[in-house]
Coordinates of C-alpha atoms in Angstrom, one line a residue:
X20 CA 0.3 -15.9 26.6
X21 CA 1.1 -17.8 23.1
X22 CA 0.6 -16.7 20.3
X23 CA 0.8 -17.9 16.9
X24 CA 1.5 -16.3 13.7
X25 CA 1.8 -16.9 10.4
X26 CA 1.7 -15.2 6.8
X27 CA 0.3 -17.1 3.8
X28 CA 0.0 -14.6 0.6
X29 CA -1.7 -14.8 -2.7
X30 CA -3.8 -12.8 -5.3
X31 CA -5.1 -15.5 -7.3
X32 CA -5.9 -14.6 -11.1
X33 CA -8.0 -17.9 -11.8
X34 CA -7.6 -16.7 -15.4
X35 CA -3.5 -16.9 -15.7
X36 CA -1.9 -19.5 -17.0
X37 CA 1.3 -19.1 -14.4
X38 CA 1.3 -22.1 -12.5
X39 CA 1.3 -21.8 -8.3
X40 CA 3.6 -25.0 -6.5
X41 CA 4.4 -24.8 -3.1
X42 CA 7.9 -24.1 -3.7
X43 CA 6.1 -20.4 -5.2
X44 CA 5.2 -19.6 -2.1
X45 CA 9.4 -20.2 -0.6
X46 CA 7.6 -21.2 2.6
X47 CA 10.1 -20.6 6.0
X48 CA 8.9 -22.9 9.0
X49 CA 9.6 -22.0 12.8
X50 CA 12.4 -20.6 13.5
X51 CA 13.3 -19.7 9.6
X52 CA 10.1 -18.4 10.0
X53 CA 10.4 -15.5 13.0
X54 CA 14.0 -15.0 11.2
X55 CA 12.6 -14.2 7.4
X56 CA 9.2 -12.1 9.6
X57 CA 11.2 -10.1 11.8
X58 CA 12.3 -6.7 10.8
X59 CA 10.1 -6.6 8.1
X60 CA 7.7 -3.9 6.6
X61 CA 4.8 -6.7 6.7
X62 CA 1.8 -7.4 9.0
X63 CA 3.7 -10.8 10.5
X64 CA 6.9 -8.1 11.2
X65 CA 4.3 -6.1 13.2
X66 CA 2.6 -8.7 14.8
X67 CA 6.3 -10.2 16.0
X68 CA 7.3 -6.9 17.6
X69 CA 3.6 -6.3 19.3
X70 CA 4.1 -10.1 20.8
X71 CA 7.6 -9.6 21.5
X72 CA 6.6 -6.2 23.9
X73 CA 4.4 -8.1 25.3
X74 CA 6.2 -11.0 26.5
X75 CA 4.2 -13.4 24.7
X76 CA 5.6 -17.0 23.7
X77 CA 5.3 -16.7 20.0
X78 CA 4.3 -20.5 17.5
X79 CA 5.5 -19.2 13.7
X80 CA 3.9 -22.1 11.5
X81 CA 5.1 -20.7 8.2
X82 CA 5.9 -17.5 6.3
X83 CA 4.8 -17.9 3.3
X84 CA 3.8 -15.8 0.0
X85 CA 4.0 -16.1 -3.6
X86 CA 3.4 -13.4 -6.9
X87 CA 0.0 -13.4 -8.1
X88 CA -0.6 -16.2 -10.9
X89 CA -3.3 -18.6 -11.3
X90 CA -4.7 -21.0 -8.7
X91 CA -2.8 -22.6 -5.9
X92 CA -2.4 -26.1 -6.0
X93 CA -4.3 -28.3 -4.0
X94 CA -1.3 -29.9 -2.7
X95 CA 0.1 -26.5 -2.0
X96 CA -2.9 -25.1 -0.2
X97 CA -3.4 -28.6 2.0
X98 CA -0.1 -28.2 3.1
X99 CA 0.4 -24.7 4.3
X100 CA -3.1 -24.6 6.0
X101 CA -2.4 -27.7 7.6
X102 CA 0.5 -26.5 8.9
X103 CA -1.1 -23.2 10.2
X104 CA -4.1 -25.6 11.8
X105 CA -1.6 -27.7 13.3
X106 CA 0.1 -25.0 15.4
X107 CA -2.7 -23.8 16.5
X108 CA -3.3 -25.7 19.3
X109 CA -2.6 -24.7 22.6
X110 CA -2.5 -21.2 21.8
X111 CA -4.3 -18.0 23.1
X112 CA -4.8 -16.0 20.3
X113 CA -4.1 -16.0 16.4
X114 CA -2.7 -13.0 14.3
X115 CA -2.7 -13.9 10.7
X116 CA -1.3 -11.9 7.8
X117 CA -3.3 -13.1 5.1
X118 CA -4.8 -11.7 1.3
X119 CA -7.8 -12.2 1.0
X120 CA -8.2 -12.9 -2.5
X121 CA -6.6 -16.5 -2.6
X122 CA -8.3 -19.1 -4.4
X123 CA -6.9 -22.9 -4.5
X124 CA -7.6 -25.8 -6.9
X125 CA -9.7 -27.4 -3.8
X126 CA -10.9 -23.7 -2.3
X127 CA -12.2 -20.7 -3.7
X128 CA -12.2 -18.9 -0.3
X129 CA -8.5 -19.7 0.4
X130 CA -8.5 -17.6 3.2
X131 CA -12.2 -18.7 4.5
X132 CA -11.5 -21.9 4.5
X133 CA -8.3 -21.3 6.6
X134 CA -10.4 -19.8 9.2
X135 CA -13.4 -22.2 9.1
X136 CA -10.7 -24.6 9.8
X137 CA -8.9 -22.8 12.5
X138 CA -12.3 -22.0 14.2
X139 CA -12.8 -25.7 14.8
X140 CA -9.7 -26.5 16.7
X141 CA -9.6 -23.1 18.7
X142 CA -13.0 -22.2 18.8
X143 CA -12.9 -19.4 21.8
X144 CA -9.5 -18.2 20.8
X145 CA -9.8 -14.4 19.1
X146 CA -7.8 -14.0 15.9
X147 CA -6.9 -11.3 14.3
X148 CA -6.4 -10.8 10.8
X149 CA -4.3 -8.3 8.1
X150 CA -5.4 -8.4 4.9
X151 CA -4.7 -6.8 1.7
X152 CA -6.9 -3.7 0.2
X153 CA -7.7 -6.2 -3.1
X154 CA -9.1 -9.1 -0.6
X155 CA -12.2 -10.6 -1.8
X156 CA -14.6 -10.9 1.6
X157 CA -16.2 -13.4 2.0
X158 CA -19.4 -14.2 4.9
X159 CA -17.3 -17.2 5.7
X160 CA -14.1 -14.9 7.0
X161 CA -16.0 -12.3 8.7
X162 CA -17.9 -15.3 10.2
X163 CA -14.7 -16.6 11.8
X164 CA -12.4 -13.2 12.8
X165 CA -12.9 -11.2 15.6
X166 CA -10.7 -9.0 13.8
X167 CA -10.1 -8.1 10.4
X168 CA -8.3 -4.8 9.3
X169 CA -6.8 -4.1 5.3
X170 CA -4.3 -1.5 4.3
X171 CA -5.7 1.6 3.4
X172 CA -2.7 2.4 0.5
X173 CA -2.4 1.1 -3.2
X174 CA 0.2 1.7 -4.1
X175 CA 0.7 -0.7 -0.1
X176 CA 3.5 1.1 1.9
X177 CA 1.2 0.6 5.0
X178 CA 1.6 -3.7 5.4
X179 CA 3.5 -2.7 8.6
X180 CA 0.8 -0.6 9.6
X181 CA -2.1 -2.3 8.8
X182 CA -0.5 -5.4 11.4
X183 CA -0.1 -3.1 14.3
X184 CA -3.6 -1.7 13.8
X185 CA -5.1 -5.6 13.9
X186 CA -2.2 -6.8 16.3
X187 CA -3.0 -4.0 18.9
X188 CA -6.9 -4.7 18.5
X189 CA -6.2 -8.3 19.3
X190 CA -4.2 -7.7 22.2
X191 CA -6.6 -4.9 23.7
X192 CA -9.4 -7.9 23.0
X193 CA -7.6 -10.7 24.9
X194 CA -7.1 -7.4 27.9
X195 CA -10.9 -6.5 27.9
X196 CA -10.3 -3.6 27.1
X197 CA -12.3 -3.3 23.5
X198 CA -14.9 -5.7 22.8
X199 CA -14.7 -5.9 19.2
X200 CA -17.8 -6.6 16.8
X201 CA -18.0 -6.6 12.8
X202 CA -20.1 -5.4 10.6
X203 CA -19.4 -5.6 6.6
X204 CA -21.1 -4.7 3.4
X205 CA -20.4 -6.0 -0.6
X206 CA -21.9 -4.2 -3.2
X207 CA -21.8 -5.8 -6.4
X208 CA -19.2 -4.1 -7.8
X209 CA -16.1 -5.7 -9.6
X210 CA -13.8 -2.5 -9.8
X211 CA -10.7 -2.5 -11.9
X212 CA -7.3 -2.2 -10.1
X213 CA -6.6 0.8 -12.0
X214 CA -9.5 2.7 -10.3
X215 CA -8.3 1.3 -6.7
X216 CA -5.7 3.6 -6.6
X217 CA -6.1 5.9 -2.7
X218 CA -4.7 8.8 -3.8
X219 CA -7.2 9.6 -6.0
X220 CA -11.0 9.3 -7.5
X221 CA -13.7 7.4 -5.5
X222 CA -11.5 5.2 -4.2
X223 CA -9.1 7.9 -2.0
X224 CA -12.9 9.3 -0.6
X225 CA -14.1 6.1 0.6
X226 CA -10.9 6.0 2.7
X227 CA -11.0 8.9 3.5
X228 CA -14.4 8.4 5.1
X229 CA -13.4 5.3 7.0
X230 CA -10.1 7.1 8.3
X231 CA -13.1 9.4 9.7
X232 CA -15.3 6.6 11.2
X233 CA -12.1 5.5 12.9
X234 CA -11.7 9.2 14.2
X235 CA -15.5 9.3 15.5
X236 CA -14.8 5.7 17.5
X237 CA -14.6 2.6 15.4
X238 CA -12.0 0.7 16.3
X239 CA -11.4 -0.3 12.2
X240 CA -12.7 0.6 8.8
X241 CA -11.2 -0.7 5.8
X242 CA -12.3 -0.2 2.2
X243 CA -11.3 -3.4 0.0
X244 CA -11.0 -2.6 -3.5
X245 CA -11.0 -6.5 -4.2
X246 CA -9.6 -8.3 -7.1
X247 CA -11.9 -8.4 -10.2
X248 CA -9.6 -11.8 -12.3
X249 CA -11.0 -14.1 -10.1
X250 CA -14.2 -16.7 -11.7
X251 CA -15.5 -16.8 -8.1
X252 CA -19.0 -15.6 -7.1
X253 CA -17.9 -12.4 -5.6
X254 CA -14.6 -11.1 -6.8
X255 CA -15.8 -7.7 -5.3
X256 CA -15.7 -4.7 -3.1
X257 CA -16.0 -4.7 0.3
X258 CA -16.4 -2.6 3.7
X259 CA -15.9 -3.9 6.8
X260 CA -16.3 -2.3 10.4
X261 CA -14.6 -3.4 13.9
X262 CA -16.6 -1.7 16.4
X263 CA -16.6 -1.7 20.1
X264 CA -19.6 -3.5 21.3
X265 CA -22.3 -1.6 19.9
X266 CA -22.9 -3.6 16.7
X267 CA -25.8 -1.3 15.8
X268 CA -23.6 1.7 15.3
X269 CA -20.9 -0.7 12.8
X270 CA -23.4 -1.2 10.5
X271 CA -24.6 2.5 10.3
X272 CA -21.0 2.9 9.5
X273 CA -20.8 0.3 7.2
X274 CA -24.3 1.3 5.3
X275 CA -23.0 4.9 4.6
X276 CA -19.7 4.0 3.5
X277 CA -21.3 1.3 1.1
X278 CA -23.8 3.8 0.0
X279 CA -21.3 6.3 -1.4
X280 CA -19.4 4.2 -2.6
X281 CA -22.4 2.5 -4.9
X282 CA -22.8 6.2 -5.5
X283 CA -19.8 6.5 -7.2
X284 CA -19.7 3.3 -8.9
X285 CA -18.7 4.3 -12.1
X286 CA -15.7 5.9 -11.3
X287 CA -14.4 2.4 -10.1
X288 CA -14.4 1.7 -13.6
X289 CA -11.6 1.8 -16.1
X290 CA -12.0 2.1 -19.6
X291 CA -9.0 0.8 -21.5
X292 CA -8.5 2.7 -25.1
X293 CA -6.9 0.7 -28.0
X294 CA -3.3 -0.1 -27.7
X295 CA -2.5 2.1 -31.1
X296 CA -3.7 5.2 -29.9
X297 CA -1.9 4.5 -26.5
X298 CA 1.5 4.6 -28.6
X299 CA 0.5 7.2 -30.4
X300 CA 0.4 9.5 -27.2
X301 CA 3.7 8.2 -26.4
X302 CA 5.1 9.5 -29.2
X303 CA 3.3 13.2 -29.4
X304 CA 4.5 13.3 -25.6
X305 CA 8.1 12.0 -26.3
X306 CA 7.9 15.2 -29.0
X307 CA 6.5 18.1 -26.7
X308 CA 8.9 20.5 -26.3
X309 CA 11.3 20.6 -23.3
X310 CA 12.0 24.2 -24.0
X311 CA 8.2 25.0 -23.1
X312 CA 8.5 23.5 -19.6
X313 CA 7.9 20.4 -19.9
X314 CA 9.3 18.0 -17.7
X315 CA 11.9 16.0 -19.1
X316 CA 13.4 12.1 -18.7
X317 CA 11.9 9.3 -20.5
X318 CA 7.8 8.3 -21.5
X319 CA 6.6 5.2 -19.4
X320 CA 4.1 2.8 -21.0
X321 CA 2.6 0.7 -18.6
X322 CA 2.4 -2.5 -20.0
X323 CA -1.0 -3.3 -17.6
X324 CA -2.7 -5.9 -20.0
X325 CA 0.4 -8.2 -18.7
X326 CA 1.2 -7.1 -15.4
X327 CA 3.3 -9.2 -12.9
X328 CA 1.4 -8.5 -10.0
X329 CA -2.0 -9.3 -11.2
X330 CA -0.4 -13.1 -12.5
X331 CA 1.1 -11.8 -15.9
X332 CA 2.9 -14.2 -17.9
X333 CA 5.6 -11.3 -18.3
X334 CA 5.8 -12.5 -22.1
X335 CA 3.7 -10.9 -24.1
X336 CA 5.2 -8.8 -26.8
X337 CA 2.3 -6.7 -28.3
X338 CA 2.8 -3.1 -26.7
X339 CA 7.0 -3.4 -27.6
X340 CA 6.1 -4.7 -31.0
X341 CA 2.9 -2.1 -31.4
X342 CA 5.9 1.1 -30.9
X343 CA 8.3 -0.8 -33.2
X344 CA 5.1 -0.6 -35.5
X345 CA 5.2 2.6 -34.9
X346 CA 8.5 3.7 -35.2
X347 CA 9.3 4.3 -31.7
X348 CA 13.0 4.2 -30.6
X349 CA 15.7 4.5 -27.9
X350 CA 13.3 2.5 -25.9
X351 CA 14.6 0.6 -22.6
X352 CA 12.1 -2.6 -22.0
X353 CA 12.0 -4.7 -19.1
X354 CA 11.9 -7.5 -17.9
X355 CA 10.4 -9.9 -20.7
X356 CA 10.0 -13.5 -19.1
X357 CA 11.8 -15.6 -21.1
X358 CA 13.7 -19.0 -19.9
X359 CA 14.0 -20.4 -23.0
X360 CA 15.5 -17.3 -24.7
X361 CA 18.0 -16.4 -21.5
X362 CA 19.6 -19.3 -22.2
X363 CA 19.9 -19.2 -25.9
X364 CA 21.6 -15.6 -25.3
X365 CA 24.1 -16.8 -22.7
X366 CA 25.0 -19.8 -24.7
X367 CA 25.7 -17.1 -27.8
X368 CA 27.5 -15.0 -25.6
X369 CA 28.0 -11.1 -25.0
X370 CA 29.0 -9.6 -28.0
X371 CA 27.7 -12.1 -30.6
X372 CA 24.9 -11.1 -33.6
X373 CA 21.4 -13.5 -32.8
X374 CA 18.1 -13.6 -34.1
X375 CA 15.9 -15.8 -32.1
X376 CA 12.0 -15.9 -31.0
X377 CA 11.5 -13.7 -27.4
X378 CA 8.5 -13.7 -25.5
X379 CA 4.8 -15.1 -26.3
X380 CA 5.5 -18.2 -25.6
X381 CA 3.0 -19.0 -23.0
X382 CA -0.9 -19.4 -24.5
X383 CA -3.8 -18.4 -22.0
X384 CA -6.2 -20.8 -23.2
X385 CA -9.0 -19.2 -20.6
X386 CA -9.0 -16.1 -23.0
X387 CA -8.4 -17.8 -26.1
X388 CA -5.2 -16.4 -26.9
X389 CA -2.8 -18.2 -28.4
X390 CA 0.2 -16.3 -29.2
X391 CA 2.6 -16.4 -32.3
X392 CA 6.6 -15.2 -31.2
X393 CA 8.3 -13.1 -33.2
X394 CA 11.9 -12.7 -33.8
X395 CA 13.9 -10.4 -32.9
X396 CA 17.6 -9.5 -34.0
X397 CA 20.5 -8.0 -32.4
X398 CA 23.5 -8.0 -29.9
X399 CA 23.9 -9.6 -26.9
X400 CA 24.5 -7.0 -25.0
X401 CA 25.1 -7.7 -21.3
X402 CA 24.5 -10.9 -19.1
X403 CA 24.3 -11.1 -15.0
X404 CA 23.0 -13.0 -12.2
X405 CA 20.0 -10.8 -12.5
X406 CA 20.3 -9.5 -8.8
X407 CA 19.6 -6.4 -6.8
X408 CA 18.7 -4.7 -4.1
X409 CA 15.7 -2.7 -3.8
X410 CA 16.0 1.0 -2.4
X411 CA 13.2 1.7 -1.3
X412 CA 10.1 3.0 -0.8
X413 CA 8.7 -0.8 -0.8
X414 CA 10.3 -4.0 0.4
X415 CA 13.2 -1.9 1.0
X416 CA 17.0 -3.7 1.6
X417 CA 15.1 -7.3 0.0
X418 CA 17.6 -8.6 -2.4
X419 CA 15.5 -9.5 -5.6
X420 CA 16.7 -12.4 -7.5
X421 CA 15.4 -12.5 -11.1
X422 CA 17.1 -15.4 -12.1
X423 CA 19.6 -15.4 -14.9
X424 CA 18.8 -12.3 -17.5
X425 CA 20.3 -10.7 -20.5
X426 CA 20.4 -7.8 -22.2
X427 CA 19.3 -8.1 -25.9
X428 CA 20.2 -4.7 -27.9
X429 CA 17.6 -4.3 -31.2
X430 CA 18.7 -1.3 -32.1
X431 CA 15.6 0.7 -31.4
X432 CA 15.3 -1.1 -27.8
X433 CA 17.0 -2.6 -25.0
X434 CA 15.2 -5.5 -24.0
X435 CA 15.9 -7.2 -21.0
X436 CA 15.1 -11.0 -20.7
X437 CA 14.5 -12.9 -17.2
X438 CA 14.2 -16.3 -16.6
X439 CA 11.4 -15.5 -14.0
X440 CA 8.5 -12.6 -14.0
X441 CA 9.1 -9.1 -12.5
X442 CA 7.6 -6.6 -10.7
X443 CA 9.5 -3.2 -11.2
X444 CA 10.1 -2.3 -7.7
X445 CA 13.3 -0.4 -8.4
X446 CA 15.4 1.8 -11.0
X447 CA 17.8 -1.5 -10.3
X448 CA 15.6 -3.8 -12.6
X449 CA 17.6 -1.8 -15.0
X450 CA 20.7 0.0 -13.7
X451 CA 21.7 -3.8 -12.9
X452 CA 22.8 -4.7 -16.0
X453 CA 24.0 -1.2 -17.5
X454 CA 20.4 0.3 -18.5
X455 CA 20.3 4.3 -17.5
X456 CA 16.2 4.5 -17.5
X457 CA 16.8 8.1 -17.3
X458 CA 18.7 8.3 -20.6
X459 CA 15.7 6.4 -22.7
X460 CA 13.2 7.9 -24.4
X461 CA 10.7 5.3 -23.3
X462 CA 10.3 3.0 -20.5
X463 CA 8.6 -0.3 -21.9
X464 CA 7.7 -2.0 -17.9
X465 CA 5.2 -4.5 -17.0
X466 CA 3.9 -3.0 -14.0
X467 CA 0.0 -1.2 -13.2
X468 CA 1.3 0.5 -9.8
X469 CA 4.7 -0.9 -7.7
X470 CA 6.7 1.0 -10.1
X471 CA 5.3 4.5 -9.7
X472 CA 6.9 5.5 -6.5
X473 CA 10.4 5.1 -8.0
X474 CA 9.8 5.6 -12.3
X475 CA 6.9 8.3 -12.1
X476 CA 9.6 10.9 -10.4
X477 CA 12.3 10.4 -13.5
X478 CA 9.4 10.2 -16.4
X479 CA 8.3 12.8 -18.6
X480 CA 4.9 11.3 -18.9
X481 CA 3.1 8.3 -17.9
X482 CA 0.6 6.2 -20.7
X483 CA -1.0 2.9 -19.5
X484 CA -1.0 0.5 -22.2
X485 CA -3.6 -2.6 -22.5
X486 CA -2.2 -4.8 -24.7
X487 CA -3.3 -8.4 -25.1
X488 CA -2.8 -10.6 -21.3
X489 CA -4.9 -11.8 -18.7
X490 CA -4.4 -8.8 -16.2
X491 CA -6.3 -6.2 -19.0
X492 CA -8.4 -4.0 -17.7
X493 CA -11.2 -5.2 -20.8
X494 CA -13.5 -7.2 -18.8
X495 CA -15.3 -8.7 -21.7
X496 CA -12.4 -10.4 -22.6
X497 CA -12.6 -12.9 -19.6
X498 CA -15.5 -15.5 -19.8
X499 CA -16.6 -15.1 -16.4
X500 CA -18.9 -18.5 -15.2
X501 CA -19.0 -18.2 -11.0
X502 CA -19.9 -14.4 -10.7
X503 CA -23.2 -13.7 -9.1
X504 CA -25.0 -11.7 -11.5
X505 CA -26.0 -8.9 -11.9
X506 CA -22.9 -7.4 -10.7
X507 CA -21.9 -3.8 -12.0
X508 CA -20.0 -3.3 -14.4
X509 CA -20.8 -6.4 -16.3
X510 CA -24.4 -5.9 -16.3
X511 CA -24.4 -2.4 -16.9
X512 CA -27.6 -1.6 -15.8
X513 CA -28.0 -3.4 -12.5
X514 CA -29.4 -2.5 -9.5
X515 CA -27.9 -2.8 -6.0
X516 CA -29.4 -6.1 -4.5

């Protein structure tokens, strides 16, 4: 048996201004391929060892993914679907570690269009796809997979897990031993990422109740929170239901799943409170009193108005300059994306006294913001090569490189600049360059959720910040054209249609 697979990754915000090349995606063909796939925790590293045990012959087109930013370009898209199209000829099924919520300068069903594609030059051959619990489904993928099954954790520490589950399915498929049928509902319901969360709220009982469907018999139930920052007709939530052969009993499934969750549609909703009063907090919890049992370590303030992994620009200053407003101190901030401001501070030199314009450089004309950067004066504290290794719990072992990055010392905060954007996926965003997280006050990072696993345990308290950026949770800020209206929460008062 061949097999291919392949990994192509991206959450597109159609609203961010961060471009999306080909070289963002650091695409590994063939051979480079299987090597940069195997071993890992990702649903192409599952897929290789399922093929692997069973002796299959295994085509790897390209590995491929890239941080969320704005949409892919069309040269970038072409090219790695071609790829993917290419190789599949000849072979007997597809496994396919896909988003879901890609949209390209010439698609805005990246992954789709992908299959659409793949359906026409293998048209019997079952595939099989992973996807991400923020996909946006579309009629067009469920039209063309025999097989699609998300990840069931957000914070994701189940990408490994979500590939077996498909990969397995596939493979019982291609042995008769399941015969696999679909089913899938899409309320409309753009949720915000903050409500997604599957450890609590509406969100953590709609999985629970497809980890029961799969206990009673379905073969797969996944919940898709989707991805709300994307001007496509349906940036929404979705349910969708493998089931073996009786089609009727998937959709009964996928009816009461839906229905609760349209039930609960409110609490999918996240209302974002000013950014001054979100300091504020962070200052009267900074001040409770130790003594009384509270938990010590430092206050983090979630910077989620300009997070990273919803395509952040990284470099926008208001929730650091709304505590320095404030009077905050000791705080530790980090990364701010900066190119331009790296290199001024290398050229200067550790030691040496600057005052120089960081961050808000990058204007999101889509919003309308155009922001004004601010000085800041200090010492140049510490420059590296901006490298680390993560410890775990996610991507663990994967050498992050942030690019070059230095340490600019205000006085009231360490802030740490990076020639590239960030996601905080370990204490060594910090530690890296001489930054003990534990000994701030505050932690300024740029993160909704990757960083919890590893800066919750050491905080004090947690306060999630909206400041201005094209990852807030304020969805009247974004001038949405595409959606399909009524859609709750933008029209308020809609009914389910």
């Amino acid at each position: 048996m061949k097999i291919l697979i392949a990994r192509l990754n991206h959450e597109t915000n159609t609203f961010s201004p961060v471009a999306t090349p080909l070289e963002s995606f650091d695409p590994q063909y063939g051979e480079q391929g299987y090597r940069a796939a195997k071993g890992s925790r990702t649903a192409a590293g599952a897929f290789i060892d399922l093929a692997e045990a069973a002796g299959a012959e295994i085509v790897v087109p390209v590995i491929a993914g890239a941080n969320p930013s704005g949409r892919v370009a069309a040269a970038a898209y072409t090219h790695l679907t071609d790829t993917i199209v290419a190789a599949a000829r000849g072979c007997d099924a597809l496994l396919l570690d896909l988003h879901g919520a890609m949209v390209a300068e010439n698609s805005d069903d990246g992954e789709g269009d992908l299959l659409a594609r793949l359906r026409e030059v293998v048209p019997n051959v079952p595939i099989a796809v992973a996807l991400d619990l923020h996909g946006n489904i579309t009629q067009t993928l469920i039209d063309h997979a025999d097989i699609a099954v998300s990840f069931k954790t957000y914070p994701h520490v189940d990408m490994y897990e979500t590939g077996e589950h498909a990969g397995r399915l596939l493979l019982d498929m291609v042995a008769q031993r399941v015969r696999p049928v679909m089913a899938w509902r899409r309320p409309p319901l753009i949720t915000h990422t903050l409500r997604s969360r599957t450890d609590e709220g509406a969100m953590a009982r709609a999985v629970a109740r497809a980890k029961e469907a799969e206990r009673d018999g379905m073969l797969a139930v996944s919940v898709l929170a989707g991805f709300g920052l994307a001007d496509i007709p349906a940036p929404c939530l979705s349910v969708i239901v493998v089931g073996n052969g009786d089609q009727n009993a998937a959709e009964a499934v996928a009816d009461r799943i839906a229905a609760q969750i349209w039930a609960e549609r409110a609490d999918f909703v996240y209302d974002s409170e000013p950014l001054a009063d979100s300091i504020a907090t962070a200052a009267r919890a900074a001040e409770s009193d130790t003594r009384a049992g509270d938990k010590r370590g430092p206050v983090l303030l979630l910077d989620h108005g300009d997070n990273c992994m919803s395509g952040g620009t990284c470099d926008n200053m208001a929730v650091l300059h709304e505590a320095l407003a404030q009077g905050l101190e000791d705080i530790a901030v980090g990364p701010v994306c900066d190119p331009e401001a790296v290199a001024t501070l290398i050229a200067a030199g550790v030691g040496a006294q600057v005052t120089l314009k960081v961050g808000d450089k990058v204007a999101m004309p889509q919003l309308g913001l155009y922001p004004e950067s601010k000085s800041l004066s200090g010492t140049v504290a510490a420059i590296s090569d901006g490298e680390y290794v993560i410890s775990g719990p996610t991507y663990t072992g994967q050498r992050i490189r942030m690019g070059r990055t230095a340490l600019l010392d205000i006085g009231a905060a360490k802030v740490i600049v990076t020639e590239t954007p960030q996601e905080h996926w370990d204490l060594g965003i910090f530690t890296h360059i001489g930054v003990d997280p534990h000994a701030a006050r505050f932690v300024l990072l740029k993160s909704r959720m990757y960083c919890r696993p590893v800066f919750v345990p050491i905080a004090k308290a947690v306060v999630e910040c909206d400041g201005d950026g094209v990852t807030s949770s304020r969805y009247e800020k974004f001038p949405f054209r595409n959606v399909a209206r009524p859609v709750f929460p933008l029209d308020k008062d809609s009914a389910r249609n």
